[in-house]
Short mmCIF file of C-alpha atoms in Angstrom, two decimals:
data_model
loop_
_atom_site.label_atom_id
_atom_site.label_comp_id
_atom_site.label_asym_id
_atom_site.label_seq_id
_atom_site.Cartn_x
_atom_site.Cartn_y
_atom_site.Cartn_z
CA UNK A 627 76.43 42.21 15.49
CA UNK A 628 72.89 43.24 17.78
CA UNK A 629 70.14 43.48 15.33
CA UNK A 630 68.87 46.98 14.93
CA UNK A 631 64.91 47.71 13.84
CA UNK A 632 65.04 49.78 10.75
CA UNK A 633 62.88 53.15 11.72
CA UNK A 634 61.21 53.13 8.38
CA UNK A 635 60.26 49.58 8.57
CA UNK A 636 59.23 50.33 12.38
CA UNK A 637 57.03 53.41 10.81
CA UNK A 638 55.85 51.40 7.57
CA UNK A 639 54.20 48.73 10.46
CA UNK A 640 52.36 50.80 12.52
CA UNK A 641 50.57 52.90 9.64
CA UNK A 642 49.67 49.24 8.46
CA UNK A 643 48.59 48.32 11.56
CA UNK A 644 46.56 51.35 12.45
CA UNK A 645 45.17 51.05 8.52
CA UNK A 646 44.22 47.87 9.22
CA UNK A 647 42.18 48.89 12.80
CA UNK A 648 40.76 51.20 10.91
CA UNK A 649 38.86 48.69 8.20
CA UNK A 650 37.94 46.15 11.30
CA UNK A 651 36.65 49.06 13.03
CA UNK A 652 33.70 49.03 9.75
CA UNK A 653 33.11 45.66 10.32
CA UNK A 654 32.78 45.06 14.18
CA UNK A 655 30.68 48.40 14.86
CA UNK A 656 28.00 46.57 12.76
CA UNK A 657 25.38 45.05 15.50
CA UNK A 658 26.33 41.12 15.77
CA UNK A 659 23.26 38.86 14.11
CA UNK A 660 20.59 37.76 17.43
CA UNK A 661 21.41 34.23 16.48
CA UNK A 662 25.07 34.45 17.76
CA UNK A 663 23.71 36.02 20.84
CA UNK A 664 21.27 32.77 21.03
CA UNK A 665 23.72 30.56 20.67
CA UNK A 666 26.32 32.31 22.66
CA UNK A 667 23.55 32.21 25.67
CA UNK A 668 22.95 28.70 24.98
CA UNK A 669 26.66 27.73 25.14
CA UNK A 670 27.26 29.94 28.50
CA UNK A 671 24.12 29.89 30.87
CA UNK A 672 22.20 26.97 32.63
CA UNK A 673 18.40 26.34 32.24
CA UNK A 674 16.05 25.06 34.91
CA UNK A 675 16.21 21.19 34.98
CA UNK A 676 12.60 19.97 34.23
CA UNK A 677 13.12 16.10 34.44
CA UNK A 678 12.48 14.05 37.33
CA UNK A 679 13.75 15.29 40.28
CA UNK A 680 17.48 13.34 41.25
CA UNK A 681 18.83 13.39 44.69
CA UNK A 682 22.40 14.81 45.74
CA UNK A 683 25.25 12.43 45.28
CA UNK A 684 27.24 11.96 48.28
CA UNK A 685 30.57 10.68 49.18
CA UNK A 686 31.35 7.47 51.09
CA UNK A 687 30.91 10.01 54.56
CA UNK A 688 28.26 10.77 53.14
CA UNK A 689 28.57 14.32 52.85
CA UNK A 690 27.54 15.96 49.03
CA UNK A 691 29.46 15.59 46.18
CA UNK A 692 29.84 19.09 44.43
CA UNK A 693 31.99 18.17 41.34
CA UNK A 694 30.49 18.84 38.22
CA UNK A 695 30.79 21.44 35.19
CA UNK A 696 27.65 24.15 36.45
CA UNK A 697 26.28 26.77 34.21
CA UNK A 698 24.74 29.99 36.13
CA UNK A 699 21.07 30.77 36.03
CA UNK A 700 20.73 33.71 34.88
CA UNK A 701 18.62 35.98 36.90
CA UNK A 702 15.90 38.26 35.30
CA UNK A 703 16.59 41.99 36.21
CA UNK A 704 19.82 41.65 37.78
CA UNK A 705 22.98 42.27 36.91
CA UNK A 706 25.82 39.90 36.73
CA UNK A 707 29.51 40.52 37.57
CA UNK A 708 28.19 42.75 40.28
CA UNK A 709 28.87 42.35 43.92
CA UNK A 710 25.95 45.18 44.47
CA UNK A 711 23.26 42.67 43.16
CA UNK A 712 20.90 41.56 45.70
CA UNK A 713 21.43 45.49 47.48
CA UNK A 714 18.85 48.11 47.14
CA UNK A 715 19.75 50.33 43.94
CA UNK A 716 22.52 48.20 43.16
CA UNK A 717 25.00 50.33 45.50
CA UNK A 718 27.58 49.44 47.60
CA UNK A 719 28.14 50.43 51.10
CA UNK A 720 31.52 52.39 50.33
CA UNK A 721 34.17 53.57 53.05
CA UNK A 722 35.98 56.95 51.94
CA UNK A 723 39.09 54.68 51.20
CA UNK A 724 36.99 52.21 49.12
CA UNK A 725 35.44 55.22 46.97
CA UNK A 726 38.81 56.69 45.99
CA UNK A 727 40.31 52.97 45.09
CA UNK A 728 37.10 52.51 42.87
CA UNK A 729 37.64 55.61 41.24
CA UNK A 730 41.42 54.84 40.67
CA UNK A 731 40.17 51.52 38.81
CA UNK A 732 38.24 53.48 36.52
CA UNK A 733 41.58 54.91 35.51
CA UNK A 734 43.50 51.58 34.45
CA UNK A 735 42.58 48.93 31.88
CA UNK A 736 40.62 45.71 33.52
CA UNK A 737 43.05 43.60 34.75
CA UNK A 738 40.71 40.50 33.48
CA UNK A 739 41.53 41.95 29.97
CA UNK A 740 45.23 42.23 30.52
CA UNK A 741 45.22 38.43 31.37
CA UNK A 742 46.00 39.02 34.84
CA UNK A 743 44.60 36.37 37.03
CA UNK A 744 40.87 36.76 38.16
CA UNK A 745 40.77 36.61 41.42
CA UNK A 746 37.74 35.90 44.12
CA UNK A 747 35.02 36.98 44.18
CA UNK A 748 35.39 37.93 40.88
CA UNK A 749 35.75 34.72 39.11
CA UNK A 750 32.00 33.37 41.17
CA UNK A 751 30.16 36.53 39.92
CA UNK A 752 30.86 36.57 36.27
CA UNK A 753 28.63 34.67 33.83
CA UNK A 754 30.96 32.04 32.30
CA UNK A 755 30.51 28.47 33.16
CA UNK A 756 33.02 26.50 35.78
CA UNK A 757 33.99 23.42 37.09
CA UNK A 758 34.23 21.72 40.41
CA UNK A 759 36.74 19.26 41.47
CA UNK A 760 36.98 18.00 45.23
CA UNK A 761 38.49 14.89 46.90
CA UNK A 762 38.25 15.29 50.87
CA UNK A 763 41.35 17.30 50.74
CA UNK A 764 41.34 19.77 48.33
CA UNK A 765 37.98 21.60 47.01
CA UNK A 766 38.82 23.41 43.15
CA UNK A 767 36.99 25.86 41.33
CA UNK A 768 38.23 25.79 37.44
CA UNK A 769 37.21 28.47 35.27
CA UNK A 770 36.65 29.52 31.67
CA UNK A 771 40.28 31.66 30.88
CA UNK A 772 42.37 29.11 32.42
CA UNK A 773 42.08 30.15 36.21
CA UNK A 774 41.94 28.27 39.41
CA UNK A 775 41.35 28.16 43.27
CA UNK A 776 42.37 25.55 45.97
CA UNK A 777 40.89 25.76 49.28
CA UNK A 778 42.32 23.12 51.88
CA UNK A 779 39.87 20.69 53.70
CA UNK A 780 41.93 18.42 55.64
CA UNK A 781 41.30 20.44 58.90
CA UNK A 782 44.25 23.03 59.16
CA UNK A 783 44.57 26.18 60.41
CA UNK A 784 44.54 29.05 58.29
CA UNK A 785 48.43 30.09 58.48
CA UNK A 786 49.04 33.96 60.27
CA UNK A 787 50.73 35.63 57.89
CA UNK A 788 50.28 34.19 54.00
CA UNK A 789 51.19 35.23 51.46
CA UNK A 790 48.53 37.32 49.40
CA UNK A 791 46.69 36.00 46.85
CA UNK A 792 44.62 37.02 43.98
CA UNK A 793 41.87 34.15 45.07
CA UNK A 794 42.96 34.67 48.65
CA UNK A 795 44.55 31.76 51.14
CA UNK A 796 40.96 29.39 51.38
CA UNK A 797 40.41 26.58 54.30
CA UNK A 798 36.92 24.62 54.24
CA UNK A 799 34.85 22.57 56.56
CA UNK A 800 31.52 21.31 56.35
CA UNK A 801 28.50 22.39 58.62
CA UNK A 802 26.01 19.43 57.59
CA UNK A 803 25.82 19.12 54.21
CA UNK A 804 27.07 23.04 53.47
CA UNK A 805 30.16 23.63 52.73
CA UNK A 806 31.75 26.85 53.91
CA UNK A 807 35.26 27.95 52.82
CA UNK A 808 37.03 31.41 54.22
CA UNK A 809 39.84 33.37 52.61
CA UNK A 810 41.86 35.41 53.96
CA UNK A 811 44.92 37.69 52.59
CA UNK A 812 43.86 38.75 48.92
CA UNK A 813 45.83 40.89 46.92
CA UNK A 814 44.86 44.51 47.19
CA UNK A 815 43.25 46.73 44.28
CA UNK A 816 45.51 49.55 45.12
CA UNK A 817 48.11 48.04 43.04
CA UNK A 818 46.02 48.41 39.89
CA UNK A 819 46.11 44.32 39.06
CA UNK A 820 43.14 43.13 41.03
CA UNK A 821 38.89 43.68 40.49
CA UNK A 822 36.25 42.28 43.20
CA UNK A 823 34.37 42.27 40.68
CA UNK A 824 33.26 43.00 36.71
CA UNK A 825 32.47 46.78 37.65
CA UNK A 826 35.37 47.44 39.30
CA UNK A 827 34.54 47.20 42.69
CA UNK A 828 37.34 47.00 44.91
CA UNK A 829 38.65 43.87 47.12
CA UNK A 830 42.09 44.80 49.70
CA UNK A 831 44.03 42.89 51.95
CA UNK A 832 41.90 42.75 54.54
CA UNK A 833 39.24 41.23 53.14
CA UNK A 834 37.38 38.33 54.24
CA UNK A 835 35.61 36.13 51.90
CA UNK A 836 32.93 33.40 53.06
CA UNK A 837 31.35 31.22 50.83
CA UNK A 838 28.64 28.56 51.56
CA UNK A 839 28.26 25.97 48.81
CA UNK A 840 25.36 23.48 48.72
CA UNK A 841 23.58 21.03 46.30
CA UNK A 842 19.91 20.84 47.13
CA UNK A 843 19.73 17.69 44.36
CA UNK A 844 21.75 16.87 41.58
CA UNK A 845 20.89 19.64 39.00
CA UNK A 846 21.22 22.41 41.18
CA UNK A 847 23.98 24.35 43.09
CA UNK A 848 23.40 27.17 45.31
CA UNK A 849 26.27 29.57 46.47
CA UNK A 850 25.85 32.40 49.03
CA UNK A 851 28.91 34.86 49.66
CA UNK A 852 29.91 37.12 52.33
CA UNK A 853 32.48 39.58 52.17
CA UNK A 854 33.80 41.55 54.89
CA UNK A 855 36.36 44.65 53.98
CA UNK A 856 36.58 47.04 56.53
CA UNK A 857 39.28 49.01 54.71
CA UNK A 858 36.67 49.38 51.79
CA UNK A 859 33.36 48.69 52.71
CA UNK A 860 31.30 50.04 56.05
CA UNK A 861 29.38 46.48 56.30
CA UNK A 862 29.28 43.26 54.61
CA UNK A 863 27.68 42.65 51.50
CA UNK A 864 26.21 39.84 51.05
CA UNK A 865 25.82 37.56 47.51
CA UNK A 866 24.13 34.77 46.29
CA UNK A 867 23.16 32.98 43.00
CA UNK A 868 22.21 29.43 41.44
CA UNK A 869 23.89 27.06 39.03
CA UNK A 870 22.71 24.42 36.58
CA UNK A 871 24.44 21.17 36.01
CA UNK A 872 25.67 21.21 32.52
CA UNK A 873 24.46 18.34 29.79
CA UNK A 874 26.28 15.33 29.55
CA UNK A 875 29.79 15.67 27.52
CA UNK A 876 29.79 19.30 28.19
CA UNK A 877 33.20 20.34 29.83
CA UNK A 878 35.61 23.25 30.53
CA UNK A 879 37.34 24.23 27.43
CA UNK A 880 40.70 25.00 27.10
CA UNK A 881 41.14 28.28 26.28
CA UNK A 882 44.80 30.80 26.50
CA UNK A 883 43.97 34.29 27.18
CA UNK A 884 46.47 36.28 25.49
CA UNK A 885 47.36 40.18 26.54
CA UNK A 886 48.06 42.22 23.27
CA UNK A 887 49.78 44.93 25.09
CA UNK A 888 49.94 47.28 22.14
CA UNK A 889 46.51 46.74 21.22
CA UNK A 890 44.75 46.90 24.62
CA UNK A 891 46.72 49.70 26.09
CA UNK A 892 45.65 52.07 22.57
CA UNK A 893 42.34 50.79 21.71
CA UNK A 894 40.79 49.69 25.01
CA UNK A 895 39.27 52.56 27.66
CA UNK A 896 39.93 52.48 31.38
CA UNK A 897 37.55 51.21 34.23
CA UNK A 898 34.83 48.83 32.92
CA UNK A 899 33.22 50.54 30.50
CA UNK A 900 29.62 51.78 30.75
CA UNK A 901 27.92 50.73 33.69
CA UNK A 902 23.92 51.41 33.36
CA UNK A 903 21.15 52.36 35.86
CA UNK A 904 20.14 48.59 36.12
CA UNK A 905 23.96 47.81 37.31
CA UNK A 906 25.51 45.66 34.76
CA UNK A 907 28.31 46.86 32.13
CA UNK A 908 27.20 43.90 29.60
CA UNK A 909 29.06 41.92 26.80
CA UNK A 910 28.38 45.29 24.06
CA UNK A 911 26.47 47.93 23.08
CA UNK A 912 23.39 45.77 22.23
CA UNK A 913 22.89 44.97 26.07
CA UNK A 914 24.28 40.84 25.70
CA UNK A 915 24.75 39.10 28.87
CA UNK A 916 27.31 36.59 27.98
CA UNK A 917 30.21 37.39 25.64
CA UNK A 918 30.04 36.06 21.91
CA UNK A 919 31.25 32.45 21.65
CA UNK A 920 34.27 31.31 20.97
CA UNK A 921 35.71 33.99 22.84
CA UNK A 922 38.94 33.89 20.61
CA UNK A 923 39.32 34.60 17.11
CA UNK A 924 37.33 31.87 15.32
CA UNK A 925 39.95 29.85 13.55
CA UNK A 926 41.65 29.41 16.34
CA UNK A 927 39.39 29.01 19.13
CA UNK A 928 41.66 27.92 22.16
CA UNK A 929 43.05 31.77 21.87
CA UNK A 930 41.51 34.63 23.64
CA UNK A 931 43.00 37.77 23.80
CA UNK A 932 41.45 39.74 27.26
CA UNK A 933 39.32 42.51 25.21
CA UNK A 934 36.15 39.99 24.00
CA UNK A 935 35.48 41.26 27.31
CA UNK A 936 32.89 43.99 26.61
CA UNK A 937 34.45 45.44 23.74
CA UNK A 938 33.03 43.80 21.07
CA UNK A 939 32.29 46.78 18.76
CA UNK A 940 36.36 47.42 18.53
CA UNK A 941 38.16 45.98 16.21
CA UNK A 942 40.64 42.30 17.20
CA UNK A 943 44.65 42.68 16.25
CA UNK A 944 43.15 38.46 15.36
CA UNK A 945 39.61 39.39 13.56
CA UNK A 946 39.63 39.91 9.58
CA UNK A 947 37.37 41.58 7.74
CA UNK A 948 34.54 39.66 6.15
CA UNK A 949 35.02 38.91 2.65
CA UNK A 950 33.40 40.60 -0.19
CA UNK A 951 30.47 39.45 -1.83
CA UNK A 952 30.90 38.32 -4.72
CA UNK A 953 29.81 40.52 -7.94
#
């Protein structure tokens, strides 16, 4: 006999549910302490090396080694997740087709926050930490919710007709000791399920993405970006930012992002969320630039459900309400 949900139990559940919103909501629109902030900062973004100066490792061809766990360097008075960065005002150069599609994301939920895979160049513009891995053959980008690229770098050709991809279809090569990778056939954001970037910026299947990678010494990485969208964009914008090399023992951690459908789709607003005049949507309402860490509920920190994001001051289905002091 099919098992059949009991409508009072069914309407019991939610009023619980929603009760129980409710009493997080008291808690999480309380402004977090500035020494989680600290520490969340410390845990997320690089800091200028200041030891002695060590040159770039290099492979037996001699060409540099870019593996390594790299932490961005945060730069003063510009915004991060932003494609629009390094442009005057922070705008982009929009076609007519790529202002309509950027209006249309401000009218679903962030596809980062419904666990859907973050694509390029989202995934190099955001402030969490990565990792590199390359052999010769394959270059890998790993990142903080569990995502990856591959780019090839045995000397193919980039195939005619691939299929699309949310990080694009990537081939390398090195031009002395850069190394410059272009994708090709990304997924489009008129489907709803794909950012270029943190503020919604649109990326479509004609896109073009360039990106020049090179390690100046061993605590440094520099990346530069171009990409070229015709359908969206009237010229290429251009990117570029700097990454520390983590402290020894640091590494990625493992960490499950986890869609609550019920709870994102009722408590979460479209688009992605305030953007201000200086271009960046932040981690809150108290201006953070990095999320709070661990960016899952605390008792279990390899679990993070996709609205940590920037919506700190609603309430988790996994957060409980502090306990009560006691009398």
């Amino acid at each position: 006999m099919p098992y059949r949900i009991n409508p009072l139990h069914m309407a019991v559940g939610l009023a619980l549910s929603a009760a129980a919103l409710t009493v997080h909501a008291q808690y999480r629109d309380e402004a977090r302490p500035d020494s989680i902030t600290k520490q969340s900062e410390k845990i997320l973004l690089g800091s200028e090396y200041t030891g002695k100066p060590e040159s770039t490792p290099r492979d037996a061809k001699g060409k540099p080694v870019l593996n390594g766990y790299w932490k961005l360097l945060h730069e003063a008075n510009k915004p991060d997740g932003n494609l629009a960065k390094d442009l005057p005002n922070f705008q982009l150069p929009y076609t007519a087709a790529g202002k309509a599609t950027l209006a249309a994301n401000f009218k679903v939920i962030d596809p980062e926050a419904r666990c859907i895979i973050t694509g390029l160049p989202r995934a190099l513009t955001g402030v969490l930490p990565f990792e590199i891995q390359h052999n010769g053959v394959r270059f890998a980008t790993f990142h903080q919710l569990g995502w990856h690229r591959l780019a090839w770098l045995d000397g193919r050709k980039p195939v005619n007709d691939p299929d699309p991809r949310y990080s694009g279809n990537g081939i390398g090569h090195w031009e002395g000791d850069t190394l410059v990778i272009r994708s090709h056939a990304f997924k489009d954001s008129n489907d709803g399920r794909v950012w270029a970037d943190d503020n919604a910026n649109p990326i479509s299947s004609e896109a073009v993405l360039v990106e020049r990678w090179t390690r100046p010494d061993r605590h440094h990485l520099h990346l530069e970006l171009t990409l070229t969208d015709p359908k969206y964009y009237s010229q290429p914008i251009r990117y570029a930012r700097r990454f520390a090399l983590a402290p020894a023992g640091e590494t990625l951690k493992e960490v499950s992002c986890e869609w609550n459908t019920y709870w994102i789709t009722t408590q979460l607003e479209p688009g992605p969320g305030k953007i201000g005049a200086d271009g960046n949507r932040y981690f809150g309402p108290d201006k953070q630039i990095v999320p709070d860490w661990p960016l899952g509920n605390v008792e279990d920190q390899g679990r993070a459900t996709g609205y940590w994001l920037y919506r700190k001051n609603k309430p988790k289905p996994s957060d409980l309400p502090p306990k009560p002091e006691a009398k």
